[in-house]
Amino acid sequence: PILGLKALHLNLNRHDDVNSILYENDSVLWLATRNKGLIKISNFMNSKRRVQSFFQGNFCSTIIKDKEQGYWITTLNDGVYYLPNKDFQFLPNFENIADKGIKCIRNYDDKILITGCADGNIYMINHRQLTVSAFSGWGPANKNNRVLDVWPLNNNRLLAGCDDGLYFLSKNGVNYKYPMVAAIKNIHITHEKNILAGSSLGV
């Protein structure tokens, strides 16, 4: 064999942990595994090999590459992933991301993305450092109040559209809750600084 799995230090405990292999070229090999997710091995033919793991903990059954150079990964319980190219990032420290139910995502600044979740949380993702932190102005009291849309404002402020209305937030907490009795599903601020809110009762 060219490469033994033990040399990769993957701790694959079962002889059938590897479900499928995609030989992309003489430099890149992909493994779809039962409990280690998707594994990419670069430079697998020499000692300078590099091992990267994606979708850890998922049961990945197959990986194929299409004519447009995109990757399709099938899983046992988490649907199908499509990666248009290899320029993607995976957040291994975003625990239980599937359970959070990401409802919206927007740019917060040039290095931060902000997300609203079905579990009532708002998270800030640093896509340069691949770190995740909770938005400090939105606490556990909002559990199960789905955050359906977010709109970043200047001075570290934020609009959040939720099941129970529209909130104006800063990192210090809730500054104001707009007097609405509808779920706010979408937010847009016009050039005139007016707020357009798509709600369960209309616009």
mmCIF file of C-alpha atoms in Angstrom:
data_model
loop_
_atom_site.group_PDB
_atom_site.id
_atom_site.type_symbol
_atom_site.label_atom_id
_atom_site.label_comp_id
_atom_site.label_asym_id
_atom_site.label_seq_id
_atom_site.Cartn_x
_atom_site.Cartn_y
_atom_site.Cartn_z
ATOM 1 C CA PRO A 1 0.000 0.000 0.000
ATOM 2 C CA ILE A 2 1.100 3.589 -0.666
ATOM 3 C CA LEU A 3 -0.243 4.930 2.606
ATOM 4 C CA GLY A 4 -1.485 3.215 5.746
ATOM 5 C CA LEU A 5 -4.301 4.811 7.740
ATOM 6 C CA LYS A 6 -2.286 4.545 10.957
ATOM 7 C CA ALA A 7 0.296 6.892 9.458
ATOM 8 C CA LEU A 8 -2.387 9.582 9.281
ATOM 9 C CA HIS A 9 -3.137 9.396 13.035
ATOM 10 C CA LEU A 10 -6.879 9.391 12.318
ATOM 11 C CA ASN A 11 -7.779 6.922 15.088
ATOM 12 C CA LEU A 12 -10.091 4.994 12.802
ATOM 13 C CA ASN A 13 -11.161 2.151 15.061
ATOM 14 C CA ARG A 14 -13.135 0.027 12.582
ATOM 15 C CA HIS A 15 -11.983 -1.641 9.419
ATOM 16 C CA ASP A 16 -15.037 -0.229 7.612
ATOM 17 C CA ASP A 17 -14.794 3.399 8.824
ATOM 18 C CA VAL A 18 -13.816 4.584 5.335
ATOM 19 C CA ASN A 19 -16.919 4.563 3.139
ATOM 20 C CA SER A 20 -15.489 5.921 -0.104
ATOM 21 C CA ILE A 21 -12.334 7.409 -1.588
ATOM 22 C CA LEU A 22 -11.951 10.131 -4.218
ATOM 23 C CA TYR A 23 -8.558 10.188 -5.917
ATOM 24 C CA GLU A 24 -8.493 13.742 -7.260
ATOM 25 C CA ASN A 25 -4.916 13.843 -8.510
ATOM 26 C CA ASP A 26 -1.403 12.855 -7.461
ATOM 27 C CA SER A 27 -1.546 15.442 -4.673
ATOM 28 C CA VAL A 28 -5.069 15.224 -3.211
ATOM 29 C CA LEU A 29 -7.007 12.280 -1.811
ATOM 30 C CA TRP A 30 -10.437 12.514 -0.144
ATOM 31 C CA LEU A 31 -11.912 10.018 2.332
ATOM 32 C CA ALA A 32 -15.593 9.892 3.278
ATOM 33 C CA THR A 33 -15.809 8.220 6.694
ATOM 34 C CA ARG A 34 -18.396 6.931 9.140
ATOM 35 C CA ASN A 35 -17.539 9.038 12.173
ATOM 36 C CA LYS A 36 -14.691 11.354 11.177
ATOM 37 C CA GLY A 37 -16.583 13.280 8.511
ATOM 38 C CA LEU A 38 -14.726 14.196 5.341
ATOM 39 C CA ILE A 39 -10.934 13.941 5.299
ATOM 40 C CA LYS A 40 -8.680 15.644 2.761
ATOM 41 C CA ILE A 41 -5.096 14.408 2.437
ATOM 42 C CA SER A 42 -2.761 16.727 0.535
ATOM 43 C CA ASN A 43 0.624 15.527 -0.733
ATOM 44 C CA PHE A 44 -0.327 11.989 0.239
ATOM 45 C CA MET A 45 2.479 10.524 -1.876
ATOM 46 C CA ASN A 46 5.291 11.995 0.251
ATOM 47 C CA SER A 47 6.253 12.717 3.852
ATOM 48 C CA LYS A 48 5.000 16.349 3.718
ATOM 49 C CA ARG A 49 1.400 15.187 3.698
ATOM 50 C CA ARG A 50 -1.263 17.370 5.296
ATOM 51 C CA VAL A 51 -4.506 16.013 6.768
ATOM 52 C CA GLN A 52 -7.601 18.231 7.086
ATOM 53 C CA SER A 53 -10.969 17.212 8.544
ATOM 54 C CA PHE A 54 -14.348 18.677 7.650
ATOM 55 C CA PHE A 55 -17.834 17.981 9.057
ATOM 56 C CA GLN A 56 -16.339 16.062 11.984
ATOM 57 C CA GLY A 57 -18.677 13.583 13.600
ATOM 58 C CA ASN A 58 -20.851 13.268 10.503
ATOM 59 C CA PHE A 59 -21.402 10.005 8.663
ATOM 60 C CA CYS A 60 -20.167 10.904 5.159
ATOM 61 C CA SER A 61 -21.005 8.157 2.708
ATOM 62 C CA THR A 62 -19.603 9.335 -0.649
ATOM 63 C CA ILE A 63 -17.810 12.229 -2.322
ATOM 64 C CA ILE A 64 -17.744 12.956 -6.055
ATOM 65 C CA LYS A 65 -16.425 15.820 -8.172
ATOM 66 C CA ASP A 66 -18.571 17.166 -11.028
ATOM 67 C CA LYS A 67 -17.599 18.619 -14.405
ATOM 68 C CA GLU A 68 -17.744 22.164 -12.996
ATOM 69 C CA GLN A 69 -15.119 21.184 -10.387
ATOM 70 C CA GLY A 70 -17.644 21.206 -7.548
ATOM 71 C CA TYR A 71 -17.751 18.582 -4.805
ATOM 72 C CA TRP A 72 -20.844 16.658 -3.681
ATOM 73 C CA ILE A 73 -20.787 14.910 -0.310
ATOM 74 C CA THR A 74 -23.637 12.648 0.766
ATOM 75 C CA THR A 75 -24.279 11.948 4.447
ATOM 76 C CA LEU A 76 -26.365 9.461 6.383
ATOM 77 C CA ASN A 77 -28.482 11.880 8.431
ATOM 78 C CA ASP A 78 -27.492 15.394 7.347
ATOM 79 C CA GLY A 79 -28.451 15.588 3.688
ATOM 80 C CA VAL A 80 -26.075 16.474 0.853
ATOM 81 C CA TYR A 81 -23.308 19.073 0.982
ATOM 82 C CA TYR A 82 -22.299 20.931 -2.164
ATOM 83 C CA LEU A 83 -18.944 22.714 -2.259
ATOM 84 C CA PRO A 84 -18.444 24.768 -5.451
ATOM 85 C CA ASN A 85 -14.651 24.645 -4.976
ATOM 86 C CA LYS A 86 -11.985 24.032 -2.350
ATOM 87 C CA ASP A 87 -12.102 27.648 -1.133
ATOM 88 C CA PHE A 88 -14.459 26.991 1.765
ATOM 89 C CA GLN A 89 -14.129 27.120 5.530
ATOM 90 C CA PHE A 90 -15.503 24.822 8.175
ATOM 91 C CA LEU A 91 -16.016 25.876 11.802
ATOM 92 C CA PRO A 92 -15.088 22.875 13.954
ATOM 93 C CA ASN A 93 -15.529 24.863 17.183
ATOM 94 C CA PHE A 94 -19.136 25.831 16.378
ATOM 95 C CA GLU A 95 -20.651 23.111 18.553
ATOM 96 C CA ASN A 96 -23.989 21.546 17.634
ATOM 97 C CA ILE A 97 -24.372 23.891 14.677
ATOM 98 C CA ALA A 98 -27.073 21.692 13.128
ATOM 99 C CA ASP A 99 -29.227 22.039 16.254
ATOM 100 C CA LYS A 100 -28.990 25.819 16.235
ATOM 101 C CA GLY A 101 -30.853 26.219 12.943
ATOM 102 C CA ILE A 102 -29.151 29.179 11.246
ATOM 103 C CA LYS A 103 -31.981 31.413 9.979
ATOM 104 C CA CYS A 104 -29.921 34.318 8.594
ATOM 105 C CA ILE A 105 -26.345 35.466 8.054
ATOM 106 C CA ARG A 106 -24.933 38.886 7.164
ATOM 107 C CA ASN A 107 -21.626 40.743 7.077
ATOM 108 C CA TYR A 108 -21.026 42.613 10.329
ATOM 109 C CA ASP A 109 -17.745 44.147 9.183
ATOM 110 C CA ASP A 110 -14.846 43.137 6.952
ATOM 111 C CA LYS A 111 -13.891 40.169 9.125
ATOM 112 C CA ILE A 112 -17.026 39.297 11.104
ATOM 113 C CA LEU A 113 -20.201 37.519 10.002
ATOM 114 C CA ILE A 114 -23.266 37.612 12.229
ATOM 115 C CA THR A 115 -25.943 34.930 12.364
ATOM 116 C CA GLY A 116 -29.425 34.624 13.835
ATOM 117 C CA CYS A 117 -30.537 31.187 15.006
ATOM 118 C CA ALA A 118 -33.721 29.241 15.594
ATOM 119 C CA ASP A 119 -32.596 28.496 19.140
ATOM 120 C CA GLY A 120 -32.746 32.235 19.959
ATOM 121 C CA ASN A 121 -29.024 32.954 19.808
ATOM 122 C CA ILE A 122 -27.025 35.508 17.851
ATOM 123 C CA TYR A 123 -23.452 34.558 16.993
ATOM 124 C CA MET A 124 -20.494 36.466 15.596
ATOM 125 C CA ILE A 125 -18.142 34.473 13.345
ATOM 126 C CA ASN A 126 -14.632 35.712 12.662
ATOM 127 C CA HIS A 127 -14.040 34.151 9.248
ATOM 128 C CA ARG A 128 -10.349 35.005 9.318
ATOM 129 C CA GLN A 129 -9.568 33.330 12.631
ATOM 130 C CA LEU A 130 -12.428 30.769 12.400
ATOM 131 C CA THR A 131 -13.728 31.627 15.856
ATOM 132 C CA VAL A 132 -17.321 31.898 17.083
ATOM 133 C CA SER A 133 -18.680 34.002 19.949
ATOM 134 C CA ALA A 134 -22.152 34.949 21.170
ATOM 135 C CA PHE A 135 -23.329 38.523 20.620
ATOM 136 C CA SER A 136 -22.955 39.994 24.100
ATOM 137 C CA GLY A 137 -26.083 42.147 23.951
ATOM 138 C CA TRP A 138 -28.431 39.198 23.535
ATOM 139 C CA GLY A 139 -28.710 36.861 26.492
ATOM 140 C CA PRO A 140 -30.166 33.486 27.478
ATOM 141 C CA ALA A 141 -33.530 35.089 28.259
ATOM 142 C CA ASN A 142 -34.236 35.006 24.524
ATOM 143 C CA LYS A 143 -34.015 31.237 24.274
ATOM 144 C CA ASN A 144 -36.519 29.867 21.733
ATOM 145 C CA ASN A 145 -37.256 33.378 20.422
ATOM 146 C CA ARG A 146 -36.088 32.677 16.883
ATOM 147 C CA VAL A 147 -33.838 35.315 15.334
ATOM 148 C CA LEU A 148 -35.125 35.421 11.750
ATOM 149 C CA ASP A 149 -33.041 38.324 10.413
ATOM 150 C CA VAL A 150 -30.282 40.661 11.543
ATOM 151 C CA TRP A 151 -29.129 44.015 10.174
ATOM 152 C CA PRO A 152 -25.802 45.436 11.395
ATOM 153 C CA LEU A 153 -25.661 49.154 12.163
ATOM 154 C CA ASN A 154 -22.712 51.437 12.899
ATOM 155 C CA ASN A 155 -21.113 51.736 16.362
ATOM 156 C CA ASN A 156 -21.479 48.005 17.092
ATOM 157 C CA ARG A 157 -25.267 48.142 17.025
ATOM 158 C CA LEU A 158 -27.699 45.718 15.469
ATOM 159 C CA LEU A 159 -31.341 45.266 14.471
ATOM 160 C CA ALA A 160 -32.761 41.822 15.154
ATOM 161 C CA GLY A 161 -36.030 40.553 13.710
ATOM 162 C CA CYS A 162 -37.523 37.866 15.936
ATOM 163 C CA ASP A 163 -40.674 35.849 16.500
ATOM 164 C CA ASP A 164 -41.945 38.455 18.944
ATOM 165 C CA GLY A 165 -40.892 41.653 17.156
ATOM 166 C CA LEU A 166 -38.038 43.956 16.196
ATOM 167 C CA TYR A 167 -35.166 44.747 18.567
ATOM 168 C CA PHE A 168 -32.535 47.480 18.531
ATOM 169 C CA LEU A 169 -29.406 46.076 20.186
ATOM 170 C CA SER A 170 -25.947 47.124 21.250
ATOM 171 C CA LYS A 171 -23.252 44.969 22.804
ATOM 172 C CA ASN A 172 -24.471 46.234 26.188
ATOM 173 C CA GLY A 173 -27.951 44.802 25.730
ATOM 174 C CA VAL A 174 -31.392 45.571 24.327
ATOM 175 C CA ASN A 175 -31.685 49.314 23.778
ATOM 176 C CA TYR A 176 -35.229 49.266 22.462
ATOM 177 C CA LYS A 177 -37.968 46.889 21.356
ATOM 178 C CA TYR A 178 -40.194 48.322 18.662
ATOM 179 C CA PRO A 179 -43.903 48.117 19.547
ATOM 180 C CA MET A 180 -44.881 45.386 17.119
ATOM 181 C CA VAL A 181 -46.912 42.245 17.712
ATOM 182 C CA ALA A 182 -45.737 40.319 14.649
ATOM 183 C CA ALA A 183 -42.846 38.039 13.786
ATOM 184 C CA ILE A 184 -40.226 40.031 11.843
ATOM 185 C CA LYS A 185 -38.933 37.804 9.061
ATOM 186 C CA ASN A 186 -36.834 40.240 7.026
ATOM 187 C CA ILE A 187 -35.211 43.649 7.565
ATOM 188 C CA HIS A 188 -33.942 46.246 5.116
ATOM 189 C CA ILE A 189 -32.790 49.817 5.769
ATOM 190 C CA THR A 190 -33.254 52.262 2.901
ATOM 191 C CA HIS A 191 -30.889 55.065 1.903
ATOM 192 C CA GLU A 192 -33.291 57.413 3.704
ATOM 193 C CA LYS A 193 -32.626 55.462 6.927
ATOM 194 C CA ASN A 194 -36.141 54.059 7.020
ATOM 195 C CA ILE A 195 -36.598 50.497 8.224
ATOM 196 C CA LEU A 196 -38.547 48.124 6.015
ATOM 197 C CA ALA A 197 -39.712 45.090 7.949
ATOM 198 C CA GLY A 198 -41.296 42.031 6.371
ATOM 199 C CA SER A 199 -43.500 40.514 9.030
ATOM 200 C CA SER A 200 -46.122 37.826 9.492
ATOM 201 C CA LEU A 201 -48.722 40.591 9.012
ATOM 202 C CA GLY A 202 -47.192 42.112 5.872
ATOM 203 C CA VAL A 203 -44.623 44.847 5.209
#
